[in-house]
PDB file of C-alpha atoms in Angstrom:
ATOM      1  CA  MET A 162     -43.898 159.876-150.906  1.00  0.00           C
ATOM      2  CA  THR A 163     -45.420 161.242-147.715  1.00  0.00           C
ATOM      3  CA  PHE A 164     -43.230 162.104-144.439  1.00  0.00           C
ATOM      4  CA  SER A 165     -44.168 158.775-142.930  1.00  0.00           C
ATOM      5  CA  ASP A 166     -43.422 156.670-145.714  1.00  0.00           C
ATOM      6  CA  PHE A 167     -39.877 158.301-145.502  1.00  0.00           C
ATOM      7  CA  PHE A 168     -39.401 158.807-141.674  1.00  0.00           C
ATOM      8  CA  TRP A 169     -40.344 155.220-140.344  1.00  0.00           C
ATOM      9  CA  PRO A 170     -38.156 153.170-142.647  1.00  0.00           C
ATOM     10  CA  CYS A 171     -35.226 155.403-141.545  1.00  0.00           C
ATOM     11  CA  PHE A 172     -36.190 155.126-138.002  1.00  0.00           C
ATOM     12  CA  TYR A 173     -36.427 151.347-138.193  1.00  0.00           C
ATOM     13  CA  SER A 174     -33.117 151.345-139.953  1.00  0.00           C
ATOM     14  CA  PHE A 175     -31.510 153.289-137.306  1.00  0.00           C
ATOM     15  CA  TRP A 176     -32.503 150.985-134.426  1.00  0.00           C
ATOM     16  CA  GLY A 177     -31.504 147.993-136.673  1.00  0.00           C
ATOM     17  CA  CYS A 178     -28.005 149.493-136.838  1.00  0.00           C
ATOM     18  CA  VAL A 179     -28.201 149.931-133.039  1.00  0.00           C
ATOM     19  CA  GLY A 180     -28.737 146.243-132.590  1.00  0.00           C
ATOM     20  CA  PHE A 181     -25.844 145.262-134.830  1.00  0.00           C
ATOM     21  CA  CYS A 182     -23.639 147.923-132.843  1.00  0.00           C
ATOM     22  CA  LEU A 183     -24.497 146.146-129.698  1.00  0.00           C
ATOM     23  CA  LEU A 184     -23.997 142.639-131.532  1.00  0.00           C
ATOM     24  CA  PHE A 185     -20.308 143.783-132.708  1.00  0.00           C
ATOM     25  CA  HIS A 186     -19.643 145.528-129.430  1.00  0.00           C
ATOM     26  CA  ILE A 187     -19.165 149.010-131.242  1.00  0.00           C
ATOM     27  CA  ARG A 188     -18.626 150.856-127.846  1.00  0.00           C
ATOM     28  CA  PRO A 189     -15.234 152.413-127.645  1.00  0.00           C
ATOM     29  CA  ARG A 190     -16.851 155.766-126.898  1.00  0.00           C
ATOM     30  CA  ARG A 191     -20.367 156.529-125.619  1.00  0.00           C
ATOM     31  CA  TRP A 192     -21.194 158.371-129.025  1.00  0.00           C
ATOM     32  CA  MET A 193     -19.893 155.827-131.456  1.00  0.00           C
ATOM     33  CA  MET A 194     -23.307 153.908-131.374  1.00  0.00           C
ATOM     34  CA  PRO A 195     -25.570 156.461-132.411  1.00  0.00           C
ATOM     35  CA  VAL A 196     -23.198 158.159-134.687  1.00  0.00           C
ATOM     36  CA  ALA A 197     -22.516 155.006-136.476  1.00  0.00           C
ATOM     37  CA  SER A 198     -26.355 153.926-136.645  1.00  0.00           C
ATOM     38  CA  LEU A 199     -27.189 157.486-138.047  1.00  0.00           C
ATOM     39  CA  GLY A 200     -25.194 156.366-141.016  1.00  0.00           C
ATOM     40  CA  GLY A 201     -27.827 153.271-141.576  1.00  0.00           C
ATOM     41  CA  ALA A 202     -30.529 155.812-141.411  1.00  0.00           C
ATOM     42  CA  ILE A 203     -28.939 158.016-143.905  1.00  0.00           C
ATOM     43  CA  ALA A 204     -28.206 155.310-146.226  1.00  0.00           C
ATOM     44  CA  TRP A 205     -31.735 154.081-146.208  1.00  0.00           C
ATOM     45  CA  GLY A 206     -33.166 157.742-146.539  1.00  0.00           C
ATOM     46  CA  VAL A 207     -30.766 158.250-149.686  1.00  0.00           C
ATOM     47  CA  TYR A 208     -31.989 154.974-150.971  1.00  0.00           C
ATOM     48  CA  LEU A 209     -35.792 155.986-150.587  1.00  0.00           C
ATOM     49  CA  LEU A 210     -34.946 159.683-151.945  1.00  0.00           C
ATOM     50  CA  CYS A 211     -33.765 158.072-154.994  1.00  0.00           C
ATOM     51  CA  SER A 212     -36.641 155.779-155.680  1.00  0.00           C
ATOM     52  CA  PRO A 213     -37.906 158.014-158.687  1.00  0.00           C
ATOM     53  CA  ALA A 214     -34.661 156.687-160.698  1.00  0.00           C
ATOM     54  CA  GLN A 215     -36.945 153.242-160.979  1.00  0.00           C
ATOM     55  CA  ASN A 216     -33.720 151.366-160.644  1.00  0.00           C
ATOM     56  CA  ASP A 217     -32.693 149.599-157.450  1.00  0.00           C
ATOM     57  CA  ILE A 218     -29.122 149.429-158.296  1.00  0.00           C
ATOM     58  CA  ILE A 219     -28.736 153.035-158.882  1.00  0.00           C
ATOM     59  CA  GLN A 220     -30.547 153.495-155.611  1.00  0.00           C
ATOM     60  CA  TYR A 221     -27.963 151.381-153.959  1.00  0.00           C
ATOM     61  CA  PHE A 222     -25.140 152.922-155.618  1.00  0.00           C
ATOM     62  CA  VAL A 223     -26.030 156.266-154.615  1.00  0.00           C
ATOM     63  CA  ALA A 224     -26.763 155.295-151.100  1.00  0.00           C
ATOM     64  CA  ALA A 225     -23.273 153.597-150.752  1.00  0.00           C
ATOM     65  CA  LEU A 226     -21.681 156.712-151.833  1.00  0.00           C
ATOM     66  CA  ALA A 227     -23.676 158.705-149.260  1.00  0.00           C
ATOM     67  CA  VAL A 228     -22.749 156.447-146.439  1.00  0.00           C
ATOM     68  CA  THR A 229     -19.368 156.216-147.193  1.00  0.00           C
ATOM     69  CA  ALA A 230     -18.943 159.981-147.471  1.00  0.00           C
ATOM     70  CA  TYR A 231     -20.799 160.146-144.014  1.00  0.00           C
ATOM     71  CA  SER A 232     -18.469 157.541-142.675  1.00  0.00           C
ATOM     72  CA  GLU A 233     -15.207 159.292-143.939  1.00  0.00           C
ATOM     73  CA  GLY A 234     -16.512 162.426-142.544  1.00  0.00           C
ATOM     74  CA  MET A 235     -17.298 160.979-139.023  1.00  0.00           C
ATOM     75  CA  ALA A 236     -13.939 159.170-139.172  1.00  0.00           C
ATOM     76  CA  ARG A 237     -11.980 162.480-139.606  1.00  0.00           C
ATOM     77  CA  LEU A 238     -14.350 164.325-136.922  1.00  0.00           C
ATOM     78  CA  PHE A 239     -14.122 161.797-134.241  1.00  0.00           C
ATOM     79  CA  GLU A 240     -10.559 160.548-135.344  1.00  0.00           C
ATOM     80  CA  SER A 241     -11.555 156.965-135.546  1.00  0.00           C
ATOM     81  CA  PRO A 242     -11.543 154.244-138.221  1.00  0.00           C
ATOM     82  CA  ALA A 243     -13.993 154.970-140.948  1.00  0.00           C
ATOM     83  CA  THR A 244     -14.709 151.163-141.179  1.00  0.00           C
ATOM     84  CA  CYS A 245     -16.467 151.336-137.746  1.00  0.00           C
ATOM     85  CA  TYR A 246     -18.933 153.731-139.295  1.00  0.00           C
ATOM     86  CA  LEU A 247     -19.125 152.197-142.676  1.00  0.00           C
ATOM     87  CA  ILE A 248     -19.668 148.615-141.844  1.00  0.00           C
ATOM     88  CA  VAL A 249     -22.750 149.632-139.659  1.00  0.00           C
ATOM     89  CA  GLY A 250     -24.010 152.048-142.048  1.00  0.00           C
ATOM     90  CA  LEU A 251     -24.265 149.324-144.951  1.00  0.00           C
ATOM     91  CA  ILE A 252     -26.078 146.993-142.847  1.00  0.00           C
ATOM     92  CA  PRO A 253     -29.495 148.145-144.150  1.00  0.00           C
ATOM     93  CA  LEU A 254     -28.420 147.915-147.734  1.00  0.00           C
ATOM     94  CA  VAL A 255     -26.992 144.455-147.747  1.00  0.00           C
ATOM     95  CA  PRO A 256     -29.082 142.318-150.111  1.00  0.00           C
ATOM     96  CA  GLY A 257     -29.740 139.501-147.612  1.00  0.00           C
ATOM     97  CA  GLY A 258     -33.070 138.569-148.884  1.00  0.00           C
ATOM     98  CA  GLY A 259     -31.601 138.186-152.585  1.00  0.00           C
ATOM     99  CA  ILE A 260     -28.786 135.942-151.445  1.00  0.00           C
ATOM    100  CA  TYR A 261     -31.428 133.846-149.532  1.00  0.00           C
ATOM    101  CA  TYR A 262     -33.904 133.543-152.455  1.00  0.00           C
ATOM    102  CA  THR A 263     -30.924 132.977-154.915  1.00  0.00           C
ATOM    103  CA  MET A 264     -29.783 129.973-152.582  1.00  0.00           C
ATOM    104  CA  GLU A 265     -33.367 128.708-152.427  1.00  0.00           C
ATOM    105  CA  TYR A 266     -33.929 128.600-156.039  1.00  0.00           C
ATOM    106  CA  GLY A 267     -30.304 127.141-156.477  1.00  0.00           C
ATOM    107  CA  ILE A 268     -31.358 124.196-154.091  1.00  0.00           C
ATOM    108  CA  ARG A 269     -34.865 123.809-155.626  1.00  0.00           C
ATOM    109  CA  GLY A 270     -33.126 123.365-159.005  1.00  0.00           C
ATOM    110  CA  ASP A 271     -34.982 126.483-160.759  1.00  0.00           C
ATOM    111  CA  THR A 272     -32.248 127.469-162.724  1.00  0.00           C
ATOM    112  CA  MET A 273     -33.866 130.280-164.316  1.00  0.00           C
ATOM    113  CA  LEU A 274     -34.951 131.977-161.147  1.00  0.00           C
ATOM    114  CA  PHE A 275     -31.541 130.994-159.619  1.00  0.00           C
ATOM    115  CA  LEU A 276     -29.681 132.974-162.383  1.00  0.00           C
ATOM    116  CA  GLU A 277     -32.121 135.767-162.482  1.00  0.00           C
ATOM    117  CA  ASN A 278     -31.863 136.445-158.635  1.00  0.00           C
ATOM    118  CA  GLY A 279     -28.283 135.726-158.572  1.00  0.00           C
ATOM    119  CA  MET A 280     -27.272 138.314-161.272  1.00  0.00           C
ATOM    120  CA  HIS A 281     -29.458 140.994-159.603  1.00  0.00           C
ATOM    121  CA  THR A 282     -27.949 140.323-156.108  1.00  0.00           C
ATOM    122  CA  LEU A 283     -24.571 140.558-157.647  1.00  0.00           C
ATOM    123  CA  GLY A 284     -25.527 143.829-159.317  1.00  0.00           C
ATOM    124  CA  ILE A 285     -26.596 145.136-155.667  1.00  0.00           C
ATOM    125  CA  ALA A 286     -23.336 143.841-154.104  1.00  0.00           C
ATOM    126  CA  GLY A 287     -21.398 145.444-157.128  1.00  0.00           C
ATOM    127  CA  ALA A 288     -23.075 148.708-156.864  1.00  0.00           C
ATOM    128  CA  LEU A 289     -22.381 148.760-153.062  1.00  0.00           C
ATOM    129  CA  ALA A 290     -18.818 147.997-153.588  1.00  0.00           C
ATOM    130  CA  ILE A 291     -17.974 150.428-156.265  1.00  0.00           C
ATOM    131  CA  GLY A 292     -19.793 153.237-154.060  1.00  0.00           C
ATOM    132  CA  VAL A 293     -17.589 152.568-151.417  1.00  0.00           C
ATOM    133  CA  LEU A 294     -14.332 152.269-153.568  1.00  0.00           C
ATOM    134  CA  MET A 295     -15.074 155.362-155.351  1.00  0.00           C
ATOM    135  CA  VAL A 296     -15.495 157.517-152.206  1.00  0.00           C
ATOM    136  CA  SER A 297     -13.025 155.700-150.263  1.00  0.00           C
ATOM    137  CA  GLY A 298     -10.411 156.273-153.132  1.00  0.00           C
ATOM    138  CA  ILE A 299     -11.353 159.998-153.446  1.00  0.00           C
ATOM    139  CA  VAL A 300     -10.737 160.656-149.971  1.00  0.00           C
ATOM    140  CA  ARG A 301      -7.464 158.561-149.920  1.00  0.00           C
ATOM    141  CA  ILE A 302      -6.004 160.455-152.819  1.00  0.00           C
ATOM    142  CA  ALA A 303      -7.145 164.025-151.494  1.00  0.00           C
ATOM    143  CA  GLY A 304      -5.564 163.115-148.228  1.00  0.00           C
ATOM    144  CA  ALA A 305      -2.396 161.952-149.871  1.00  0.00           C
ATOM    145  CA  ARG A 306      -1.630 165.256-151.648  1.00  0.00           C
ATOM    146  CA  PRO A 307      -1.231 167.508-148.683  1.00  0.00           C
ATOM    147  CA  ARG A 308       1.375 164.988-147.263  1.00  0.00           C
ATOM    148  CA  ARG A 309       3.199 164.651-150.566  1.00  0.00           C
ATOM    149  CA  ASP A 310       3.463 168.460-150.701  1.00  0.00           C
ATOM    150  CA  ALA A 311       4.611 168.666-147.211  1.00  0.00           C
ATOM    151  CA  GLU A 312       7.421 166.007-147.989  1.00  0.00           C
ATOM    152  CA  ARG A 313       8.784 167.910-151.078  1.00  0.00           C
ATOM    153  CA  ARG A 314       9.437 171.048-148.757  1.00  0.00           C
TER     154      ARG A 314
END
């Protein structure tokens, strides 16, 4: 993989996320839009870096882990909700094409392609959900422990 094969997709992913920030009015502070959009570029970069795995569901899972860790870190750093960063960062990973083609095959009556694409799209969505839940759960458990220790004193 050359530098341009890696850089340009991440660059486009960043600007695509900027567009969604504008659409969703993510502007409580001036720095939030570029920081949230950087999560999308990171997610797509991790997805591309995991391409030697030859399994796109694993690539989506690892990218979801990375973007969730980034979102949680930025939320702690800037004292804002992690979902602002997470939703924008997950935009490039959403399997929109898979959903579209699944519905197209369903409407056309092509049952085999409908089921094949539907299961694959569901696998990608599940990988994203599990990746987000794992990191968020770990952060929540790690954050709850100091509070419990302080309450016992």
